[in-house]
XYZ file of C-alpha atoms in Angstrom:
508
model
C -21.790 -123.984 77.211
C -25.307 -122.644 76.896
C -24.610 -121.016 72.935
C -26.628 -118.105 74.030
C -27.999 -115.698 70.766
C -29.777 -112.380 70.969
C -31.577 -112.383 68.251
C -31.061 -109.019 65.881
C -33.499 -109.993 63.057
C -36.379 -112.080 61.959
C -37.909 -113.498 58.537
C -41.813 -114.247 58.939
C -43.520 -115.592 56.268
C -46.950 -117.634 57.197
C -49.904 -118.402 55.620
C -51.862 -118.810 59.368
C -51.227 -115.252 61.070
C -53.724 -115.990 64.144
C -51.408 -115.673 67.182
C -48.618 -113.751 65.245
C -49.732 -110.360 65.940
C -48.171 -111.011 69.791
C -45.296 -112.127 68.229
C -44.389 -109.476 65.806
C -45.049 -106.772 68.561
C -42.755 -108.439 71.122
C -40.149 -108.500 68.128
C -40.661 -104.754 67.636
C -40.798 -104.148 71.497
C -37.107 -106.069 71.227
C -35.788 -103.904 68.855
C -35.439 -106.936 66.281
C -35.377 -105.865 62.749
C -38.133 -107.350 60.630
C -38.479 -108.664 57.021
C -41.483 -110.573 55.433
C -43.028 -110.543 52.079
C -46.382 -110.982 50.772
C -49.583 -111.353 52.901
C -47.350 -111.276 56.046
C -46.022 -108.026 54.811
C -48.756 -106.388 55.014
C -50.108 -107.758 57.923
C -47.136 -106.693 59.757
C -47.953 -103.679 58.203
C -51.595 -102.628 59.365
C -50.086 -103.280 62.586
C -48.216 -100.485 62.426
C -44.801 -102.132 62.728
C -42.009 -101.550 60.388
C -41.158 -104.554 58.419
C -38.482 -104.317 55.442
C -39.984 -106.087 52.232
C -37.556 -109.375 51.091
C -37.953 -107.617 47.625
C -35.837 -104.653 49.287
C -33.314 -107.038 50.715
C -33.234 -109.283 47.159
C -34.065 -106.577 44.838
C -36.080 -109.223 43.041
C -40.263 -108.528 43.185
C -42.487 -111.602 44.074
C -42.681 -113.163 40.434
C -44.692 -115.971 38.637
C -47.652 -115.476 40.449
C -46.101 -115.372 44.389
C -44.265 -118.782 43.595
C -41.224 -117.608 44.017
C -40.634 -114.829 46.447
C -37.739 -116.030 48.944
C -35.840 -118.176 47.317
C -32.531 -115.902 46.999
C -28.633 -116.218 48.110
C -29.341 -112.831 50.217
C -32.112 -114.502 52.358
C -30.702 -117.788 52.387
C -26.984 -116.641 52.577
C -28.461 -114.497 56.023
C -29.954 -117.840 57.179
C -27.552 -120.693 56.357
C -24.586 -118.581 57.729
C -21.853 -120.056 59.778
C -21.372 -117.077 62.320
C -18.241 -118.624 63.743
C -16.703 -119.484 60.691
C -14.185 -116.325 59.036
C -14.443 -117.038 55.388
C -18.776 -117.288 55.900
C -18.147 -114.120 58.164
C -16.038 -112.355 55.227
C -18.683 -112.976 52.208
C -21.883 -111.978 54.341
C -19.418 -108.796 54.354
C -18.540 -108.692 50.803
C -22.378 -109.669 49.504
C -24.097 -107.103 51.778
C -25.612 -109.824 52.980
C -27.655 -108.858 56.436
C -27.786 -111.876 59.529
C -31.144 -113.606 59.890
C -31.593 -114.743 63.341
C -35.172 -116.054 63.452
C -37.249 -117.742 61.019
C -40.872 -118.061 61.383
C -42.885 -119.878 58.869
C -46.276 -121.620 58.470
C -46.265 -123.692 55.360
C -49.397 -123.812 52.730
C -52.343 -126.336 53.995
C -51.670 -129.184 51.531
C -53.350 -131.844 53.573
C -56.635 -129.558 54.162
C -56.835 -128.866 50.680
C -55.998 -132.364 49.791
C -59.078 -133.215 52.389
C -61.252 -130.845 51.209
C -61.992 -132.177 47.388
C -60.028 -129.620 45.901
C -58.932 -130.051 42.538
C -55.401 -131.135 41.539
C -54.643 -127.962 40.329
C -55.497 -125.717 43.655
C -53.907 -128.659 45.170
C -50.480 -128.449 43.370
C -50.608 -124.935 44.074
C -50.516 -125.353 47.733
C -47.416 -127.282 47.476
C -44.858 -124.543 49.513
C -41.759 -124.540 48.185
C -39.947 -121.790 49.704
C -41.370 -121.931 53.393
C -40.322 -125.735 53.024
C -37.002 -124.920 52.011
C -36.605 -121.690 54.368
C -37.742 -124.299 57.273
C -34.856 -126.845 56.605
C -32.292 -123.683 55.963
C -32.997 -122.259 59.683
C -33.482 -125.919 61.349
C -30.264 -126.970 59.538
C -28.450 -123.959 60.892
C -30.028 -124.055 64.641
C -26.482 -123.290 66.173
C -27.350 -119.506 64.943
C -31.058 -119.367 64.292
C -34.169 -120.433 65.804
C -36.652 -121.736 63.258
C -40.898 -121.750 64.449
C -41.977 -124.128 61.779
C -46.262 -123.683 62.800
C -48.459 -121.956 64.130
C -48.858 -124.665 66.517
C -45.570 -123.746 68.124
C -46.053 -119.681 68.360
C -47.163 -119.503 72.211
C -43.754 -121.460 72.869
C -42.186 -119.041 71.256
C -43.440 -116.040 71.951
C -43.079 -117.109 75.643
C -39.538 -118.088 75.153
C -38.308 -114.684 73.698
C -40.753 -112.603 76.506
C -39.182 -114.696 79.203
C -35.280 -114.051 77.784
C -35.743 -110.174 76.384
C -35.033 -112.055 72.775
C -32.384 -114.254 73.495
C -32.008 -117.958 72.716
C -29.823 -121.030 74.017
C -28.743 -123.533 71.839
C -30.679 -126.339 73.743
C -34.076 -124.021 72.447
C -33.159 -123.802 68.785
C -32.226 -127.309 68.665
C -35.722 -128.287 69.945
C -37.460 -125.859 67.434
C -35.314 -127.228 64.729
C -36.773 -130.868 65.824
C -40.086 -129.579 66.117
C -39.100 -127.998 62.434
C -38.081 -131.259 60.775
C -40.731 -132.848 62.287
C -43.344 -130.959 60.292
C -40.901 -131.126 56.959
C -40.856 -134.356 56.811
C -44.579 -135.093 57.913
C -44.802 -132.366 54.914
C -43.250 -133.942 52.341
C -44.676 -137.485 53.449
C -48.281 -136.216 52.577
C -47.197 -134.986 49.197
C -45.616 -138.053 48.500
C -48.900 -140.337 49.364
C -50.891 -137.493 47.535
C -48.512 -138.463 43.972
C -47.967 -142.205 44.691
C -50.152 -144.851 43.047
C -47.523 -147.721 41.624
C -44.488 -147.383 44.038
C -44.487 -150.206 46.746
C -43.695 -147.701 49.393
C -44.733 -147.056 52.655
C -44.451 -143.858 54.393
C -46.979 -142.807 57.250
C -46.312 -140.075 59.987
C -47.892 -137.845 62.503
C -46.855 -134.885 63.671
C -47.880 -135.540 67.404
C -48.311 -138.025 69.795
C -50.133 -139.071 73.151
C -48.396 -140.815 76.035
C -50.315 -143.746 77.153
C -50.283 -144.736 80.849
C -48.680 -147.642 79.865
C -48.509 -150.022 76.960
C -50.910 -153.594 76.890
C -49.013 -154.327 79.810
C -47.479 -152.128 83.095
C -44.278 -152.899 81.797
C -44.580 -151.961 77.965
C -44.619 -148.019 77.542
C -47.114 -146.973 74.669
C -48.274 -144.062 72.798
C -51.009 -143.470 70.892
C -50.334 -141.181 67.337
C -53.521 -140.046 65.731
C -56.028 -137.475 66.276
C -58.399 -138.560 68.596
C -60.352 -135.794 69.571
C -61.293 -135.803 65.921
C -63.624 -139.028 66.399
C -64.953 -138.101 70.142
C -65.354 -135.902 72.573
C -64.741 -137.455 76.217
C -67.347 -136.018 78.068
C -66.254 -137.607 81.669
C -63.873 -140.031 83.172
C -60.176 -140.959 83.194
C -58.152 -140.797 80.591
C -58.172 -144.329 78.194
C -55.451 -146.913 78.269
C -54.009 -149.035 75.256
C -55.991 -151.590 75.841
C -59.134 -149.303 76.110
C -58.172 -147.598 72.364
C -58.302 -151.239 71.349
C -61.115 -152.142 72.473
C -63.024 -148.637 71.088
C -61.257 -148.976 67.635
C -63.249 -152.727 67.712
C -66.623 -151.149 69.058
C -66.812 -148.601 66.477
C -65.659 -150.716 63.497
C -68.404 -153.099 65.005
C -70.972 -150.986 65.233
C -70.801 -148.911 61.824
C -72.325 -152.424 60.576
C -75.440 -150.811 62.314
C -74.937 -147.178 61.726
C -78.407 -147.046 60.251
C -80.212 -149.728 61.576
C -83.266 -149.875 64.815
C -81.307 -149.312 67.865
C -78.639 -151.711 68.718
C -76.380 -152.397 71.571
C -72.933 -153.632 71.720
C -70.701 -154.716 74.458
C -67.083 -155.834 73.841
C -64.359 -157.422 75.403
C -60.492 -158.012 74.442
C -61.853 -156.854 70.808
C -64.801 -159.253 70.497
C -68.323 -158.828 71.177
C -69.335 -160.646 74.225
C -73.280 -159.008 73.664
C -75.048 -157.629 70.911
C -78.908 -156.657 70.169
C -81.116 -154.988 67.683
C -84.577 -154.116 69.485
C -87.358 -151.132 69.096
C -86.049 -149.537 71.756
C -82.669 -149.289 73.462
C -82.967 -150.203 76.632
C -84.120 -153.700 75.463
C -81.056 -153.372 73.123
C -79.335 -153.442 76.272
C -80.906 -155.870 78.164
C -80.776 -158.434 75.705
C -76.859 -157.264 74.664
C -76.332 -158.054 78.402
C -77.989 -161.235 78.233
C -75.497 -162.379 76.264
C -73.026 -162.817 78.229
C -73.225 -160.863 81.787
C -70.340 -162.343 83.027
C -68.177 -161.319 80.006
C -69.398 -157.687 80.073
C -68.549 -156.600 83.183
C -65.346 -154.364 82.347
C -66.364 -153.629 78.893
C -66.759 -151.015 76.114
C -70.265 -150.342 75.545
C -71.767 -149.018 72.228
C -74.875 -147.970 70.611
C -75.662 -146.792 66.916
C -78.163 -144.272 68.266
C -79.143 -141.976 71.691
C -78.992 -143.161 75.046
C -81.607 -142.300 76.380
C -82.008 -142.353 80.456
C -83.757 -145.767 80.528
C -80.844 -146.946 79.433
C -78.305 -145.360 81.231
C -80.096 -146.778 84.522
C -79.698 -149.759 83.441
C -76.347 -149.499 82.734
C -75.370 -147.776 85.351
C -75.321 -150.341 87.497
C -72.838 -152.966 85.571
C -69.157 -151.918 86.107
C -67.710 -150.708 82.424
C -64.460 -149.085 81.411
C -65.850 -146.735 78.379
C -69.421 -145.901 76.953
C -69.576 -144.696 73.290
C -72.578 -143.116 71.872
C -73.572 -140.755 69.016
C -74.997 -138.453 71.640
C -76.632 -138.274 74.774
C -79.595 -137.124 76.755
C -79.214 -134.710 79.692
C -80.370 -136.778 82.600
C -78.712 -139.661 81.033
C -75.237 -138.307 81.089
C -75.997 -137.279 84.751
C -76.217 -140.822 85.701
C -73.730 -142.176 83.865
C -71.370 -139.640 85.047
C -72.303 -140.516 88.769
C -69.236 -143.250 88.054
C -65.849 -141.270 88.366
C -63.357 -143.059 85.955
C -65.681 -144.042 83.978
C -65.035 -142.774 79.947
C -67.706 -141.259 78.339
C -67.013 -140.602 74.242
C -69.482 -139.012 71.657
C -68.814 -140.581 68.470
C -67.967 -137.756 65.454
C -68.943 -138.760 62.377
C -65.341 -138.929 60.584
C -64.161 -141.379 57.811
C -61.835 -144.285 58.713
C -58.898 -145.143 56.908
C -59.396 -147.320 53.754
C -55.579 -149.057 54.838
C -54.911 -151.245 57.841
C -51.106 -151.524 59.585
C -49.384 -153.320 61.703
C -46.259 -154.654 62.550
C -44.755 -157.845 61.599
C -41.356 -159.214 61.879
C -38.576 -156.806 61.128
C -41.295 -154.664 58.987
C -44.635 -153.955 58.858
C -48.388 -155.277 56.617
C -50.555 -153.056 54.796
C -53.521 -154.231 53.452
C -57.143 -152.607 52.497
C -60.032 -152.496 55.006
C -62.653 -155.079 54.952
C -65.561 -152.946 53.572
C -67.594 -155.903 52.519
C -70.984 -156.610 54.363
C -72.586 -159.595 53.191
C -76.131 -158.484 52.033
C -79.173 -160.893 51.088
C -78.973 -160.169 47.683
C -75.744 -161.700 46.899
C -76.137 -164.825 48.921
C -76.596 -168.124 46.968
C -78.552 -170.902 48.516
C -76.864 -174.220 48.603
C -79.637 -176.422 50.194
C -82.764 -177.348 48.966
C -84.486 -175.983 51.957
C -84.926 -171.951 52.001
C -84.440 -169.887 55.115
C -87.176 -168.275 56.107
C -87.159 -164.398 56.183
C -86.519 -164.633 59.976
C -84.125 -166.460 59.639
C -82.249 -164.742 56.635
C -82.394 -161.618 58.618
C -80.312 -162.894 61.545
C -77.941 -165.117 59.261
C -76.943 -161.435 57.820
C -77.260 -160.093 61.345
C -74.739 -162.926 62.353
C -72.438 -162.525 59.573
C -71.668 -158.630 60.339
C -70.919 -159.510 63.886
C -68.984 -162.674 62.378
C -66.617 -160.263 60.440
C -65.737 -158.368 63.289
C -64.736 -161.618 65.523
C -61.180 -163.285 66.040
C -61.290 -166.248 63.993
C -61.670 -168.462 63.987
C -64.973 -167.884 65.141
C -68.757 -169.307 64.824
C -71.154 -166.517 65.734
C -74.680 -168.128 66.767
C -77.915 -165.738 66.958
C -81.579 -165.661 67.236
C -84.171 -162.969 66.888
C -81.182 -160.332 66.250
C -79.638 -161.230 69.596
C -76.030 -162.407 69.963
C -76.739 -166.009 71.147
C -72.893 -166.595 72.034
C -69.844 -167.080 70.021
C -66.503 -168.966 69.865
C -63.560 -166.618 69.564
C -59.754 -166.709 68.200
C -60.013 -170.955 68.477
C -57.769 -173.424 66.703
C -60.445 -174.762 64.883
C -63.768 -173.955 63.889
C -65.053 -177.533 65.820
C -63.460 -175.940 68.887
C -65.344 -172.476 67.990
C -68.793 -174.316 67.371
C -68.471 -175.987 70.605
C -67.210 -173.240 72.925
C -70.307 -171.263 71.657
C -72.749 -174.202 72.101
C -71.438 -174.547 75.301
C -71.445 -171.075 76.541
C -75.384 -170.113 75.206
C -75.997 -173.213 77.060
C -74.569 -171.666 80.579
C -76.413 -168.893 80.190
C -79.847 -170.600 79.283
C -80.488 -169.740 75.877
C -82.295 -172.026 73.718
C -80.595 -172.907 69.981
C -83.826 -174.609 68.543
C -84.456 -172.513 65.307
C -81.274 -170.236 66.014
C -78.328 -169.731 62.658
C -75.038 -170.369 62.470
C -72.341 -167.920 60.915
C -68.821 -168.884 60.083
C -66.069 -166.502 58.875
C -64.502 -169.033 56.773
C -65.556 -172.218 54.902
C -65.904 -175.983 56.664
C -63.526 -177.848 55.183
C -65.814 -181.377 57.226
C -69.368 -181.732 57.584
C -68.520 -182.222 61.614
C -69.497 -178.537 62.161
C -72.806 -178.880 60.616
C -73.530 -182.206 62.182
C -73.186 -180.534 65.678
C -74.846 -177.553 64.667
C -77.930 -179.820 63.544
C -77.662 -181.544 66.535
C -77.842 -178.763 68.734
C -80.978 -177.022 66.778
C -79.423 -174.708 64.806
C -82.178 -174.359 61.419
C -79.775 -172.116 59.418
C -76.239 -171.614 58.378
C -74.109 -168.802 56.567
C -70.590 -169.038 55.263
C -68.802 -168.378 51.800
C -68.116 -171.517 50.908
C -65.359 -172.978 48.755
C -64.044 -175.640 50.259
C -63.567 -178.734 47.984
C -65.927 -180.604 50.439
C -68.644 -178.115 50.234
C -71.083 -180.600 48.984
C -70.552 -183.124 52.313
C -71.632 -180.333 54.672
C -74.691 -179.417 51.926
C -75.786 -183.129 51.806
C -76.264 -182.915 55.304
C -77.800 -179.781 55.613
C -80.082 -181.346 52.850
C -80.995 -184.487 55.124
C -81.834 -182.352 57.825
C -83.473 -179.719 57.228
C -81.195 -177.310 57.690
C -80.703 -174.116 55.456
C -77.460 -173.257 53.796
C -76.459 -170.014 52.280
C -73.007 -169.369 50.992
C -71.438 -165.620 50.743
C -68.346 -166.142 48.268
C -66.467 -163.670 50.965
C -64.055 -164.820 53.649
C -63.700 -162.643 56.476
C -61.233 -163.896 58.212
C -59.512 -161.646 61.683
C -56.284 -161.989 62.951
C-alpha cells in the first residue's frame, strides 16, 4: 500500500524564500489552497497568488513582536490530525478546523547569527519557536502531511509535486519527515552548545554527510560529516579517500605553525611529516622538504604556507603525490600540476578550526581542547650552562612546532630550518632517537651542529648521550622529569645546549 495523498492545502512559513516562488506557483497551478503569515504572506502576495492569512484561520493577529504567530489549536489541530481516525475526523468538524496537507518551513538562522558575533540578545531572538514546533507537528504526522523542513530540500520538492500533479506517497513524506527531524534535532543541538558551559554533555551533529570510497581500509565503509568545501576548493583530481582527509587534516594543522612565516614546504605521510623546509624561495622549500626523505614522500600530501609558483610545480610534478594543498596558485603552475589526472588539487580557505578535538574510545567517545600552544623563545628557560646560539635557537623552535605535530613518541632532529629526519609513534624515545639518527644517516645528512626536539621529557640521560654522540649541539624539551638534572649534567660536560619548554605535547 503506497498511502497515496493529494494534497488540498499548504502552510508556508520561511525565513529563506529564494527558490519558493516555483513552489508557491506550482501550488496555485494545483489548485492547493494556501495559508502563510508574516513575511511569507506577503511574499506570496506580490506574487500575485492568493494566500489566506493564519490570523484569518486563528482569528488571533501576530502578537508580541511576531513571536508568536502560529502557535494555535486551528493550525496545529489541521496539522496533527489523524485523517483515518472518526473521533479526530468529528472535532476537525465541530472546531471548523480546515486540513493542512503540506508544511513548508525554513527555521530562523541561529547558527549564522551565532557565527556572526551577534549579540545574545539578536541571538535569542533567532531562536524559532513555532517553525520548530510546526516542523515536528507535520514530521510527526507524515502518514497525512508532507513536511519541507529547508530550503535545502525545495527542488526535491517542488519536483516531487510537478512530477505527481500534487500528490504524495507515504514512502515521500516519511523521507521528508527524516530529512525534517534531521534538521530539528541538529536545531536544537546548536542551541543547546550555544547555552551550555557547566553540563558534562556532549552533543555534536551535522546535518549532511559525504560517502567515502571506502573507510581506512577496502573493507571498512566511511563517511566523512563536515563541510569541506568550506576549507578548499578542489581545483582538479579524484575525489579524496579517508585516509587522504587524514592526512590533509595533519598537513594543515602542520602547516598553520607557518602560516606567516618565509615560504615553507611540507610533505606528509600516514599523518607525520616525512619533509619539511623554510627557505627564501619555494622551490628550495621543496627541494630541501624532499631531501628529507624522498623515499617517504612519494605518495604524499604536499603543503605550502604561501603560492606555488611554477618553479615549483616542475619540480613537483615529477614525484608521484596523492593531494597538493596551497593558499593559491599561479596559472601556469596549476597547468602543470593538473597534467596528472587523479591527482587532488585543494586551495586552502582561510576558516577557523575547532577549539575541541573527538574521537572515539571504548563504548564512548574523548573530548579534549586543541593544542594551541607553540613554544616561542621567550618562554624557554635554559638549563645548561652553555647558550644556544641564535641559529641554533631558531631551529630548536623550528623543531619543536614540527615536534608537536608528530606521533609520539617522537624526536624531531633539524638543521638550518630543514627537517633532518625524525622517529615516529616509537615505544620509547631511545627507539625514536635512534630510528632518526639512523634514517638522516641513509640519506646523507650530516648531524654535527644539528638540535634535538622531544615532545616529552627524558626520564635517562641515554637520549642525550647518543644525541652528543652523534653531533647534535642543541636540545629542546619541557622538562620535568625527576632526573632532569642527569641529562643537564651531561649536556653541561659536553657542550651541549639545553632549553626546557614547561609544555608537553604529546600525540596519540
Amino acid at each position: 500500500m503506497n498511502g497515496l495523498k493529494l494534497a488540498k492545502s499548504a502552510l508556508i512559513s520561511v525565513f529563506n524564500k529564494d527558490g519558493l516562488a516555483p513552489i508557491v506557483k506550482k501550488l496555485d497551478t494545483l489548485g492547493i489552497r494556501i495559508f502563510s503569515t508574516g513575511g511569507t504572506e506577503q511574499f506570496i502576495k506580490d506574487l500575485g497568488i492568493e494566500v489566506t492569512p493564519v490570523e484569518d484561520l486563528t482569528s488571533y493577529p501576530s502578537i508580541l513582536g511576531g513571536r508568536v504567530k502560529t502557535l494555535h489549536p486551528k493550525v496545529f489541530g489541521g496539522i496533527l490530525n489523524r485523517q483515518d481516525n472518526p473521533g479526530d475526523v468529528a472535532e476537525m468538524k465541530e472546531f471548523e478546523i480546515p486540513q493542512i496537507d503540506i508544511v513548508i518551513v525554513d527555521l530562523y538562522p541561529f547558527e549564522q547569527t551565532v557565527a556572526s558575533g551577534a549579540s545574545e540578545e539578536d541571538i535569542i531572538e533567532k531562536i524559532d519557536i513555532g517553525g520548530i514546533s510546526l516542523i515536528r507537528a507535520a514530521a510527526k504526522n507524515f502518514k497525512d502531511v508532507i513536511c519541507v523542513s529547508s530550503v535545502d530540500d525545495y527542488s526535491d520538492f517542488l519536483e516531487l509535486i510537478s512530477k505527481n500533479e500534487g500528490e504524495t506517497s507515504i514512502d515521500d513524506r516519511k523521507r521528508f519527515a527524516a530529512k525534517s527531524f534531521n534538521v530539528s534535532s541538529n536545531y536544537d543541538t546548536a542551541i543547546f552548545n550555544f547555552f551550555n558551559t557547566e553540563e558534562k554533555v556532549f552533543k555534536q551533529s551535522f546535518t549532511t554527510g559525504k560517502e567515502l570510497r571506502y573507510g581506512e581500509n577496502p573493507h571498512q565503509r566511511g563517511t566523512f560529516y563536515g563541510d569541506f568545501e568550506a576549507m578548499f576548493d578542489q581545483l582538479h583530481g579524484k575525489e579524496l579517500s579517508y585516509n587522504n582527509l587524514l592526512d590533509v587534516d595533519a598537513a594543515v594543522n602542520l602547516m598553520n605553525e607557518f602560516k606567516n612565516d618565509a615560504p615553507t614546504f611540507a610533505i606528509l605521510k600516514h599523518n607525520n611529516a616525512c619533509g619539511l623546509a623554510q627557505r627564501e624561495n619555494l622551490v628550495d622549500a621543496y627541494k630541501d622538504a624532499l631531501a628529507g626523505d624522498p623515499v617517504s614522500a612519494f605518495g604524499g600530501v604536499l603543503i605550502s604556507n604561501v603560492e606555488i609558483d611554477t618553479a615549483t610545480a616542475e619540480e613537483i610534478h615529477s614525484l608521484f603525490c596523492e593531494v597538493v594543498i596551497a593558499p593559491s596558485y599561479s596559472e601556469k603552475a596549476l597547468e602543470i600540476l593538473s597534467g596528472k589526472k587523479n591527482r587532488i588539487i585543494l586551495v586552502q580557505k582561510e576558516v577557523e578550526l575547532p577549539n575541541q578535538l573527538v574521537r572515539t574510545c571504548l563504548n564512548g567517545v574523548l573530548v579534549q581542547d586543541r593544542d594551541n600552544k607553540t613554544d616561542n623563545k621567550e618562554e624557554l628557560t635554559r638549563a645548561t650552562h652553555n647558550k644556544p646560539s641564535s641559529e641554533e635557537l631558531n631551529d630548536l623552535i623550528f623543531a619543536s612546532k614540527i615536534c608537536k605535530h608528530t606521533k609520539s613518541n617522537t624526536i624531531v632532529l633539524v638543521k638550518n630550518k630543514q627537517l633532518l629526519a625524525s622517529g615516529t609513534g616509537q615505544t620509547s624515545r631511545v627507539d625514536a632517537l635512534t630510528h632518526s639518527i639512523e634514517k638522516a644517516t641513509a640519506f646523507n645528512f650530516d648531524l654535527s651542529g644539528s638540535v634535538m626536539a622531544s615532545d616529552a621529557f627524558f626520564p635517562f640521560p641515554d637520549c642525550v648521550e647518543i644525541a652528543g654522540t652523534a653531533g647534535i649541539t642543541a636540545v629542546i624539551q619541557p622538562g620535568g622529569s625527576i632526573k632532569d638534572q642527569l641529562s643537564i649534567d651531561y649536556c653541561n660536560n659536553n657542550n651541549i645546549a639545553m632549553v626546557m619548554t614547561g609544555t608537553r605535547h604529546f600525540k596519540h
